[in-house]
PDB file of C-alpha atoms in Angstrom:
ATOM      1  CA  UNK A   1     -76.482 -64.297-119.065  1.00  0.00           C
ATOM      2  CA  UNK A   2     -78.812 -66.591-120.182  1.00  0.00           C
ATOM      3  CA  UNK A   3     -81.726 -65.257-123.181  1.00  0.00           C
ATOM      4  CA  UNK A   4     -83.507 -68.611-123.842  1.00  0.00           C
ATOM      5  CA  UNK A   5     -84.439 -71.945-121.702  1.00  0.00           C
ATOM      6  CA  UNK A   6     -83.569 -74.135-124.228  1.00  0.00           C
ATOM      7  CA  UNK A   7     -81.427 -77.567-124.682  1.00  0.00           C
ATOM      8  CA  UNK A   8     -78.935 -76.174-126.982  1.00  0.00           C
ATOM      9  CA  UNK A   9     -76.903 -73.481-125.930  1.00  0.00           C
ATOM     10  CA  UNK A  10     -73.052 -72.096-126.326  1.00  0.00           C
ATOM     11  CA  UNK A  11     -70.978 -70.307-124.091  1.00  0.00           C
ATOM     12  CA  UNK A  12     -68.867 -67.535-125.620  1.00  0.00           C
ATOM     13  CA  UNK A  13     -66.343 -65.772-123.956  1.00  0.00           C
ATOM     14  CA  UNK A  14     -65.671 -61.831-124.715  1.00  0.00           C
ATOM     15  CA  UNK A  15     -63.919 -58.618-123.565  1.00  0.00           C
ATOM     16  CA  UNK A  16     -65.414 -55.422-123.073  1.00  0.00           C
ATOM     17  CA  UNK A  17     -63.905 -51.892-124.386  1.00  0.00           C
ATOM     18  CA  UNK A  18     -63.978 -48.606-124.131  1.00  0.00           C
ATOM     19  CA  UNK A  19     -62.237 -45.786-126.410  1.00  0.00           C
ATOM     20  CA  UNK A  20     -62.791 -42.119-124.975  1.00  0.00           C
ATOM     21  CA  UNK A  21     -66.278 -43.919-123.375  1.00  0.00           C
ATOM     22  CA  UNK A  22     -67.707 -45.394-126.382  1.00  0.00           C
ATOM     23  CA  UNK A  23     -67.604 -48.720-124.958  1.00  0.00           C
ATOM     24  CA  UNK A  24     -68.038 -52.097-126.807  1.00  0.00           C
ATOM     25  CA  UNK A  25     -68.665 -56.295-126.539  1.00  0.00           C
ATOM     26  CA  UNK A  26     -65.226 -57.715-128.363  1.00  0.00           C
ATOM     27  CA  UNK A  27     -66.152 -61.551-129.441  1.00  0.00           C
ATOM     28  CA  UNK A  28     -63.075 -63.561-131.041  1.00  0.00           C
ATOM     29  CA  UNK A  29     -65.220 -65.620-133.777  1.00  0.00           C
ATOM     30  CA  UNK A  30     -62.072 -66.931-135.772  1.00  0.00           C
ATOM     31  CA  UNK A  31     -64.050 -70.370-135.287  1.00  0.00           C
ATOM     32  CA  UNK A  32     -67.132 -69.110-136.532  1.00  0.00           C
ATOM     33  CA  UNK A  33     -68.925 -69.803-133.443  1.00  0.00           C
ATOM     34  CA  UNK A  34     -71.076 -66.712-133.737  1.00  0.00           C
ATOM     35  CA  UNK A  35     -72.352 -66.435-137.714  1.00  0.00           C
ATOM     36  CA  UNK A  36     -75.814 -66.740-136.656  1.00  0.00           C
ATOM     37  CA  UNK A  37     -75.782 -64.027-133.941  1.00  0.00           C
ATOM     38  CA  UNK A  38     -79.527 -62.456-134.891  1.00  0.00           C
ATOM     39  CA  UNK A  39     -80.068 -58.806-134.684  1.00  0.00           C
ATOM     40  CA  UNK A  40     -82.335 -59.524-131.748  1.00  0.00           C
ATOM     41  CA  UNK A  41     -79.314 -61.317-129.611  1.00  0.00           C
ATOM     42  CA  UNK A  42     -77.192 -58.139-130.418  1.00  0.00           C
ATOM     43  CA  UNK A  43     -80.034 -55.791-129.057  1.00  0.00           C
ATOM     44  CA  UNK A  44     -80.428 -57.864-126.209  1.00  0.00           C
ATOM     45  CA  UNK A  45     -76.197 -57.974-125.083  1.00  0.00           C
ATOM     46  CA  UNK A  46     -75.705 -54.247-125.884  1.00  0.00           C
ATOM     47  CA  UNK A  47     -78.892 -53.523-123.806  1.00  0.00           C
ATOM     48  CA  UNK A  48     -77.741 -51.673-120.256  1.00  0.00           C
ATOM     49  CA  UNK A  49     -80.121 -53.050-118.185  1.00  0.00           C
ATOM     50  CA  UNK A  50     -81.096 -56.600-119.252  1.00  0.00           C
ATOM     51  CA  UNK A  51     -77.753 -57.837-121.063  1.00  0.00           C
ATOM     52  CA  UNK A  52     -74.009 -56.619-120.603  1.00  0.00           C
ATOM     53  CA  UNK A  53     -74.577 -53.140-121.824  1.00  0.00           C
ATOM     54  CA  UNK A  54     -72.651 -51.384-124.395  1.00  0.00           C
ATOM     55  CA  UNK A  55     -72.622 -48.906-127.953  1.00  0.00           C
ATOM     56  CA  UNK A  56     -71.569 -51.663-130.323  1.00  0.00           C
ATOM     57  CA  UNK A  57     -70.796 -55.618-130.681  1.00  0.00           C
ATOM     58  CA  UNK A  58     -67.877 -56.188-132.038  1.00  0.00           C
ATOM     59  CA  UNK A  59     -66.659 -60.000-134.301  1.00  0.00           C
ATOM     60  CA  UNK A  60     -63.137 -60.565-134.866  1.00  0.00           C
ATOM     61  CA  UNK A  61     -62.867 -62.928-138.073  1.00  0.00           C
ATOM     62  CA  UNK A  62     -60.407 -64.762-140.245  1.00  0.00           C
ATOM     63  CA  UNK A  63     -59.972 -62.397-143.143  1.00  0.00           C
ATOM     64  CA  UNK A  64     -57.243 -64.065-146.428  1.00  0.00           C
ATOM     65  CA  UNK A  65     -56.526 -60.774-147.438  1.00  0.00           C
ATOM     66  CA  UNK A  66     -55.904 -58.961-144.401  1.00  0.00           C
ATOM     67  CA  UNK A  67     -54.662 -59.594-140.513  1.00  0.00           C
ATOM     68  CA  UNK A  68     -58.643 -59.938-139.865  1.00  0.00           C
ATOM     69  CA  UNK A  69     -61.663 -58.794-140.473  1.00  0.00           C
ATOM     70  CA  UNK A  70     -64.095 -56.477-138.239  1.00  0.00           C
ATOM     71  CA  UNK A  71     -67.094 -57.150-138.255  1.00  0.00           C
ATOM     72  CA  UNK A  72     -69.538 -54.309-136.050  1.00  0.00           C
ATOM     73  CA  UNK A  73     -72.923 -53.846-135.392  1.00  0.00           C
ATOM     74  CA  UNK A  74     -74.251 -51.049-133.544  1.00  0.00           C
ATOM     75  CA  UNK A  75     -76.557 -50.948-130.678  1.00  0.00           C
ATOM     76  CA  UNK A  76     -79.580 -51.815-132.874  1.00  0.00           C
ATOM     77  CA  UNK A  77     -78.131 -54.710-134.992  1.00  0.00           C
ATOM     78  CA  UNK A  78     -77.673 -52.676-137.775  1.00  0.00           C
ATOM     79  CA  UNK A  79     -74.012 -52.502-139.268  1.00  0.00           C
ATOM     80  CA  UNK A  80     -71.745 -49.626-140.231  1.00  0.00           C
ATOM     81  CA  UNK A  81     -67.988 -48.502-139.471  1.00  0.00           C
ATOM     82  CA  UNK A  82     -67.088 -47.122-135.949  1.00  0.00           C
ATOM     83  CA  UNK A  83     -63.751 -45.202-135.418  1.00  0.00           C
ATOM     84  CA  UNK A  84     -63.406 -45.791-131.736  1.00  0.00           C
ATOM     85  CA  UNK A  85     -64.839 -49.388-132.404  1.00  0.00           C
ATOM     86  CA  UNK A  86     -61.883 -50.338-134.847  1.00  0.00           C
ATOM     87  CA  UNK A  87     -59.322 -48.930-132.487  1.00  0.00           C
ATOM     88  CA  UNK A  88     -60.554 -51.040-129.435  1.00  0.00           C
ATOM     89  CA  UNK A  89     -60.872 -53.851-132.218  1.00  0.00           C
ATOM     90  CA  UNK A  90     -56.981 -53.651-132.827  1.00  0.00           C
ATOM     91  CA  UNK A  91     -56.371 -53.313-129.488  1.00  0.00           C
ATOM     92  CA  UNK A  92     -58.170 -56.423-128.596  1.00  0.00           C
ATOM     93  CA  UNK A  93     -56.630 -58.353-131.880  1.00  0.00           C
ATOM     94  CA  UNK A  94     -53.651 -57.480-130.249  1.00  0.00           C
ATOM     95  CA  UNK A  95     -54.742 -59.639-127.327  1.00  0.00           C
ATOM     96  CA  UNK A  96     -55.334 -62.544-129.547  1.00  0.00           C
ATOM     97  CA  UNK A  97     -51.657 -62.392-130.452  1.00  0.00           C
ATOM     98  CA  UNK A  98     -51.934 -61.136-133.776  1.00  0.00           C
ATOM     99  CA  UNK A  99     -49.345 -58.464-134.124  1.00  0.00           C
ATOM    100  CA  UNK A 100     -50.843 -55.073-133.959  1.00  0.00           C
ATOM    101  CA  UNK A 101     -47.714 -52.905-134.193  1.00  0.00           C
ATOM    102  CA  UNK A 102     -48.210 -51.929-137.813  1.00  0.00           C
ATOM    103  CA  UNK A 103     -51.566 -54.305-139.229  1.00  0.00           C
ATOM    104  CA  UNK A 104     -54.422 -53.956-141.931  1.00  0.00           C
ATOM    105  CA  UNK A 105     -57.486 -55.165-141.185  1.00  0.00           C
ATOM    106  CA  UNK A 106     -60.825 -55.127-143.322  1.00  0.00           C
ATOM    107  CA  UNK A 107     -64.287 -53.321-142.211  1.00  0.00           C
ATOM    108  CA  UNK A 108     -67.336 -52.668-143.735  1.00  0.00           C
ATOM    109  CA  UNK A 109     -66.254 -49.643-146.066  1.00  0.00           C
ATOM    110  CA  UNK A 110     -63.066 -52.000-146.719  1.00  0.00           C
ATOM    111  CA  UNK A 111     -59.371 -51.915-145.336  1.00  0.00           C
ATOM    112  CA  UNK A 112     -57.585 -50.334-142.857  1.00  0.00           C
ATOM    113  CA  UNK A 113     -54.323 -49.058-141.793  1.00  0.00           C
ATOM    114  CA  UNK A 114     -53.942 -49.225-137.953  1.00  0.00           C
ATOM    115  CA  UNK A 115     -50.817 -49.251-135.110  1.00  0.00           C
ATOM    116  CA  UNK A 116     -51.047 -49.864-131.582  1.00  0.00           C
ATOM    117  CA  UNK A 117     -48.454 -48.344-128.841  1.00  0.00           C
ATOM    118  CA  UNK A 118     -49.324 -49.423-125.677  1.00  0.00           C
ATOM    119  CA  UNK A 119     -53.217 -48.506-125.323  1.00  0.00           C
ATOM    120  CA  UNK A 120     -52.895 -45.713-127.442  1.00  0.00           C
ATOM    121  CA  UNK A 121     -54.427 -47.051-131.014  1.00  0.00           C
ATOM    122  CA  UNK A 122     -54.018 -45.036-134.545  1.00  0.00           C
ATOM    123  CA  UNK A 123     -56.478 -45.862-137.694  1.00  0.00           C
ATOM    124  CA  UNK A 124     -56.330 -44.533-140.808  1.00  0.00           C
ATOM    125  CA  UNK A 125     -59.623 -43.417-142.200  1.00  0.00           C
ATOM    126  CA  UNK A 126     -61.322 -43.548-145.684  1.00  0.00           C
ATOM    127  CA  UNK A 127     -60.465 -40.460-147.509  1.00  0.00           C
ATOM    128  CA  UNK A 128     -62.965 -37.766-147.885  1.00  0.00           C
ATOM    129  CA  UNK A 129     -63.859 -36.101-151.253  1.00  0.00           C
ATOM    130  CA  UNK A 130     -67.213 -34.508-150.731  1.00  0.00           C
ATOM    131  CA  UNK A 131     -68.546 -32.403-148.140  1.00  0.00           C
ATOM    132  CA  UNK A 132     -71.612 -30.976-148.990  1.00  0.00           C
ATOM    133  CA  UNK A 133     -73.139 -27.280-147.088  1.00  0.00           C
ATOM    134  CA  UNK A 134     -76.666 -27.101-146.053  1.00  0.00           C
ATOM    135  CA  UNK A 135     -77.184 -23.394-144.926  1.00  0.00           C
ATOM    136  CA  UNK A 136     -74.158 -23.297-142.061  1.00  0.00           C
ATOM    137  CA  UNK A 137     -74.340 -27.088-141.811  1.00  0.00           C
ATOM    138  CA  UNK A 138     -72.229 -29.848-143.234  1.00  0.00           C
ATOM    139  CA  UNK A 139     -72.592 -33.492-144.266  1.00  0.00           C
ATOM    140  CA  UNK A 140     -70.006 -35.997-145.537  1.00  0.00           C
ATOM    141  CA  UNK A 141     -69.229 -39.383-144.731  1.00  0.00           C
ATOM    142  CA  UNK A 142     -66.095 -40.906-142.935  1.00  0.00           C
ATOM    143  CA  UNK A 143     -66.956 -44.462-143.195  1.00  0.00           C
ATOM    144  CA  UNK A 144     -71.009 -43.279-141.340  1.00  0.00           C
ATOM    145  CA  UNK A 145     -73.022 -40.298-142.574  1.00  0.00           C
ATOM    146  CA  UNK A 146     -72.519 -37.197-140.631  1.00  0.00           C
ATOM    147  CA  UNK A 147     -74.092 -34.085-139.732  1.00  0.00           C
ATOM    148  CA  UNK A 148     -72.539 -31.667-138.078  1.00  0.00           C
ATOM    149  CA  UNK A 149     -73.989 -28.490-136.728  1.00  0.00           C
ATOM    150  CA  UNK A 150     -72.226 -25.416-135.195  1.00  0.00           C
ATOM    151  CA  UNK A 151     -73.243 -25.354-131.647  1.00  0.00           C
ATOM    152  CA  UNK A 152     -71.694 -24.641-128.159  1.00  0.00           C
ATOM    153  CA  UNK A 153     -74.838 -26.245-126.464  1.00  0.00           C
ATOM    154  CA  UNK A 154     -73.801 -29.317-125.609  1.00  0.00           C
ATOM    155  CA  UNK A 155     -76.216 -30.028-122.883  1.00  0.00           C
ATOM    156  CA  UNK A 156     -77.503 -33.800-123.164  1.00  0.00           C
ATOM    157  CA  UNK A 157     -81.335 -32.358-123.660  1.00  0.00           C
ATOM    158  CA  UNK A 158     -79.967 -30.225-126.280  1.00  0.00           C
ATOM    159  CA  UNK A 159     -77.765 -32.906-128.106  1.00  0.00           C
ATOM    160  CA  UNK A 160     -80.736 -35.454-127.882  1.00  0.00           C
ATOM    161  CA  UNK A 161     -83.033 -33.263-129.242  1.00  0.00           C
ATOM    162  CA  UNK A 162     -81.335 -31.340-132.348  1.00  0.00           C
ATOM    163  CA  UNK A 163     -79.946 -35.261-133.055  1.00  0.00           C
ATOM    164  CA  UNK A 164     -83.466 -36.530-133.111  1.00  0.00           C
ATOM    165  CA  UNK A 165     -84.174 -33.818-135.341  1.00  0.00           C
ATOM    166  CA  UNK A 166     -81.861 -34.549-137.749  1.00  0.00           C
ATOM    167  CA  UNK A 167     -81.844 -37.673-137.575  1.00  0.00           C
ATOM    168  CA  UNK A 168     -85.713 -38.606-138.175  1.00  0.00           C
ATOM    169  CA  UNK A 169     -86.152 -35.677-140.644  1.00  0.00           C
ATOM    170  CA  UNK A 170     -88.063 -37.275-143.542  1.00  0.00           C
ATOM    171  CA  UNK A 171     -84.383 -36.303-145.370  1.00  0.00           C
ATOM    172  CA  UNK A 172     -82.658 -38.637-143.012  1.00  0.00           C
ATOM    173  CA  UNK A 173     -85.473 -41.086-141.662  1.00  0.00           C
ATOM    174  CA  UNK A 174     -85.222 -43.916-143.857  1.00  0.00           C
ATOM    175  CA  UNK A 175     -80.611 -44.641-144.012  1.00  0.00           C
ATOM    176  CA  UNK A 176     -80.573 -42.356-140.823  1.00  0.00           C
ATOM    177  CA  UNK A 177     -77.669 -40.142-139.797  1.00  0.00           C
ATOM    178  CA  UNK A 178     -74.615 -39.264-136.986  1.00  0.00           C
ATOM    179  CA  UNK A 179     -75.736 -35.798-135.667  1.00  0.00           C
ATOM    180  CA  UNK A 180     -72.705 -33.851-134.505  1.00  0.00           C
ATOM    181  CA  UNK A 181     -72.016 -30.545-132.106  1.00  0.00           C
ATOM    182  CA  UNK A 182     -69.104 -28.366-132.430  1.00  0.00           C
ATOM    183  CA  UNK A 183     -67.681 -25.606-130.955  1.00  0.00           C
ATOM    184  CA  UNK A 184     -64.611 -24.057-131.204  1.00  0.00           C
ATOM    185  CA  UNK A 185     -61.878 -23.828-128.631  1.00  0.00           C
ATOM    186  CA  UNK A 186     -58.958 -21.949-128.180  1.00  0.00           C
ATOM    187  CA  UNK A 187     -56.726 -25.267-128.162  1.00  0.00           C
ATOM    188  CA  UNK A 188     -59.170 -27.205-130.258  1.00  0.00           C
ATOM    189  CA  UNK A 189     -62.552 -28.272-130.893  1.00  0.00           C
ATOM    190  CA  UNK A 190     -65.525 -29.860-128.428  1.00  0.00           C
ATOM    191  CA  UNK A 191     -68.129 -32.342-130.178  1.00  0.00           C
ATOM    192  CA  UNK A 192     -71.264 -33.503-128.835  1.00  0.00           C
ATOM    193  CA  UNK A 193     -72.303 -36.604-131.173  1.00  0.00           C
ATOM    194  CA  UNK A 194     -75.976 -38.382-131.306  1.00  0.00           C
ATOM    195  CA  UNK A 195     -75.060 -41.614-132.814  1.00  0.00           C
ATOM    196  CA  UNK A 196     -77.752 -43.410-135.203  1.00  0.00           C
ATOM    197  CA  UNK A 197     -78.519 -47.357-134.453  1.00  0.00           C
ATOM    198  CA  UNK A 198     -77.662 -46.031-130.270  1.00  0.00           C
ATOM    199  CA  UNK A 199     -80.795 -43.096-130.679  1.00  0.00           C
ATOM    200  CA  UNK A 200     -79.098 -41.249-128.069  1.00  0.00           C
ATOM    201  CA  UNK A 201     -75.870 -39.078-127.069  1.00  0.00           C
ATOM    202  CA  UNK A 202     -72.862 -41.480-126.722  1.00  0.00           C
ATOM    203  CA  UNK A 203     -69.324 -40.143-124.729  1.00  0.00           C
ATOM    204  CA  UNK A 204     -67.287 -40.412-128.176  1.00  0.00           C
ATOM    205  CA  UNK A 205     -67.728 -41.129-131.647  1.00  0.00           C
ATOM    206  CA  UNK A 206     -64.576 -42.112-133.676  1.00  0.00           C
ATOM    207  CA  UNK A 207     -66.489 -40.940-137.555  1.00  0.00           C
ATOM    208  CA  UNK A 208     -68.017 -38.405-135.994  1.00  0.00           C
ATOM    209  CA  UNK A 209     -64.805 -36.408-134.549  1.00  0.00           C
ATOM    210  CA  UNK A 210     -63.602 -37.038-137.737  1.00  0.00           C
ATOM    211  CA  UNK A 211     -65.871 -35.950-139.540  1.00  0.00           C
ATOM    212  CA  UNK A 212     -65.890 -32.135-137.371  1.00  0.00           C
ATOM    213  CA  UNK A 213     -62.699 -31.900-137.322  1.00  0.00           C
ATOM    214  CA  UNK A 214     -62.854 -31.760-141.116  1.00  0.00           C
ATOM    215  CA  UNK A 215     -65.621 -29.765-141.164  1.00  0.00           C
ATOM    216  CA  UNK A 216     -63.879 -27.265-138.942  1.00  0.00           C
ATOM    217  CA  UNK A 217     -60.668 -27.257-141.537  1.00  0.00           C
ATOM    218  CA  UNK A 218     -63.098 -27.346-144.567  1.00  0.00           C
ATOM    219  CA  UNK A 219     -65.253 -24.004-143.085  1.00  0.00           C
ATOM    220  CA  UNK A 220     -62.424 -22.090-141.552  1.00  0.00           C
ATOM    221  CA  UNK A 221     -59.612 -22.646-144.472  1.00  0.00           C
ATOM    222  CA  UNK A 222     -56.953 -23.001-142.007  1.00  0.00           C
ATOM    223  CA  UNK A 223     -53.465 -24.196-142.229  1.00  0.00           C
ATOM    224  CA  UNK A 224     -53.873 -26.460-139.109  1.00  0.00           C
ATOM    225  CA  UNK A 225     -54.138 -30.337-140.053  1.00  0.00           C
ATOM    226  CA  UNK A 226     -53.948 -32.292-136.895  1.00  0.00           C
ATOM    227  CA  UNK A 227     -56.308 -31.105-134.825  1.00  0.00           C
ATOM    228  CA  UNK A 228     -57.382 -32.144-130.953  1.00  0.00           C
ATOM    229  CA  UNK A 229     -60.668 -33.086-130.016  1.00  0.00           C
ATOM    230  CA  UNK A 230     -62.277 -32.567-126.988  1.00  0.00           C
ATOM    231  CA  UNK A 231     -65.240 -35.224-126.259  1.00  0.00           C
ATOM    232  CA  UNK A 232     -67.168 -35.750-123.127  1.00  0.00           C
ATOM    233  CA  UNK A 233     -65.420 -39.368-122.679  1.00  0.00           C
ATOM    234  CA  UNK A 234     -62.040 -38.029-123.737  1.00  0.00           C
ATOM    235  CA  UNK A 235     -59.696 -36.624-126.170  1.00  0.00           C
ATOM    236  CA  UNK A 236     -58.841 -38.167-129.536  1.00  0.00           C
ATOM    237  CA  UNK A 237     -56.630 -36.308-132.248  1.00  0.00           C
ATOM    238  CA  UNK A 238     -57.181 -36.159-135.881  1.00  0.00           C
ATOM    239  CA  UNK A 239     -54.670 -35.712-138.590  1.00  0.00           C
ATOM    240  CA  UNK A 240     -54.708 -35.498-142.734  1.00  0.00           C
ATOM    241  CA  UNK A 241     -53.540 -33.889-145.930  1.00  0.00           C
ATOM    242  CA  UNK A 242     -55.652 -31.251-147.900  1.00  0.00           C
ATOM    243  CA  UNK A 243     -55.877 -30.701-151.535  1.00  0.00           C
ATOM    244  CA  UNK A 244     -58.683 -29.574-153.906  1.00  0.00           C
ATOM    245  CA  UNK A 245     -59.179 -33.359-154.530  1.00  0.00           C
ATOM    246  CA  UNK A 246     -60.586 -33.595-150.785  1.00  0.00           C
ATOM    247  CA  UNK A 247     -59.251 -34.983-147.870  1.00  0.00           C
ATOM    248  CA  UNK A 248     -56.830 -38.219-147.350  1.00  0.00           C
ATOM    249  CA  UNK A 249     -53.826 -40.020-145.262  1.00  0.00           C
ATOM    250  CA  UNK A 250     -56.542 -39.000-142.699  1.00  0.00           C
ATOM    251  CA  UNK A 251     -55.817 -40.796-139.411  1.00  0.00           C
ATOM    252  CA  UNK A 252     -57.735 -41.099-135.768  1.00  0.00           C
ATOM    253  CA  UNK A 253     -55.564 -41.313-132.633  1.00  0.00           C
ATOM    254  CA  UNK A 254     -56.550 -41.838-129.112  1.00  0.00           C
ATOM    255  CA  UNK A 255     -56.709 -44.398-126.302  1.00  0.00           C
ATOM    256  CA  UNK A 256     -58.648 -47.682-126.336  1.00  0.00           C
ATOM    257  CA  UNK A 257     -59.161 -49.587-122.626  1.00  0.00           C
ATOM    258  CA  UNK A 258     -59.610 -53.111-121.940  1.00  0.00           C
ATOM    259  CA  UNK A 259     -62.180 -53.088-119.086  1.00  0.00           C
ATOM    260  CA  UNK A 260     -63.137 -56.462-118.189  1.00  0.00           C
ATOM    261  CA  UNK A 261     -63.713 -59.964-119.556  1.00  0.00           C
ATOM    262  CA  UNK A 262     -66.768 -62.394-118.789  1.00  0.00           C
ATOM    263  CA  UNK A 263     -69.226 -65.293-120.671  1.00  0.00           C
ATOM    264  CA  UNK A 264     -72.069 -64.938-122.323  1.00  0.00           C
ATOM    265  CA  UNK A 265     -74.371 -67.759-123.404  1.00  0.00           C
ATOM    266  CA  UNK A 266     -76.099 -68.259-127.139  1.00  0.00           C
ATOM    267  CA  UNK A 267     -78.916 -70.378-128.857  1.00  0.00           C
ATOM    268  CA  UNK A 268     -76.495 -72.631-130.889  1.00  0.00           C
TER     269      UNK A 268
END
């Protein structure tokens, strides 16, 4: 793909993701050769019908204090912490030959516990001490705001519009918020998730099953503490210890899929 007619340009190479369908752009910049991405040329390679296409871009970076650093940006340009994008991140670190088995790695709400097996990826997760109740709602954060709502309704007009709802309240407007779906299973729990910086439903959100799944355990007081996930791109599990201090050791497991590699080409 080629943005600008210009003189000065650089090829980067990159691999494209997907964990339960949340699918991201995986760029190895160990060399630094992307520090001056703009938030314009990450708009333009996540867009779906102009660039390659994807939820998230995704920088893998020298890091002195951990096996690297990741670096993501969501849809948008604007930055946060993605669950499902950390655990494709490993996965593709892993492809760099950096050894993946048992490895910490640093994010934007700081470091990380992750192991791979195969292409099944676990993460451990920022503990969570405060989950605050609005009417039957909750909100806390697992490394990105969350809302989550009881619903069965997980019809993509209904998901797109309670999210938006949410989401641009003149609460939430300004910092924005995840806006989550859940319903109750017999085996389980299903979760719908509008994702803030995508504006729209995405297949899977790693902070957002998360953050239902402790929801669930936080409204329902129940003894259960890893607990499946049923999303519309797949199933993830989610696992932690309980105390009146909150929630930690909390850890995300589920698959991550290399789907292809290809070039892109930058302003330098």
């Amino acid at each position: 793909f080629i943005r600008y007619f210009c003189s000065s340009y650089m090829q980067i190479e990159f691999s494209k993701y997907q964990g339960t369908g949340n699918d991201f752009i995986l760029i190895d910049n160990r060399q630094g050769q992307c520090d001056n991405l703009s938030q314009s040329d990450i708009q333009f390679y996540c867009d779906r019908r102009f660039g390659i296409g994807a939820d998230g871009l995704i920088l893998i970076q020298l890091c002195p204090d951990a096996a690297f650093e990741m670096v993501y940006y969501n849809a948008d340009g604007s930055q946060s912490f993605c669950g499902n994008g950390a655990r494709c991140a490993v996965h593709f670190a892993g492809s760099l030959g950096i050894d993946t088995r048992s490895v910490q790695f640093k994010a934007i709400d700081g470091f990380h516990f992750a192991a791979q097996c195969g292409d099944e990826v676990k993460i451990h997760m920022q503990d969570v001490h405060e989950i605050i109740k609005d009417g039957s709602d909750f909100i806390l954060n697992t490394g990105s705001p969350h809302y989550v709502s009881m619903n069965s309704d997980h019809s993509v007009e209904t998901v797109v519009a309670f999210g938006k709802s949410i989401r641009y309240s003149e609460k939430y407007i300004q910092d924005g918020i995840n806006v989550n779906l859940l319903a109750i299973e017999d085996d389980g729990i299903r979760v719908a998730t509008y994702e803030r910086g995508v504006e729209d439903e995405t297949l899977s959100c790693g902070t957002g099953v998360t953050a239902v799944a402790i929801a669930m355990h936080y409204a329902q007081k129940t003894e259960h503490t890893a607990i499946k996930v049923q999303t519309p791109g797949g199933n993830l599990q989610v696992s932690f210890e309980h105390s009146a201090q909150g929630y930690k050791k909390i850890f995300l497991t589920g698959g991550a899929v290399h789907v292809f590699d290809g070039s892109i080409v930058i302003n330098d």
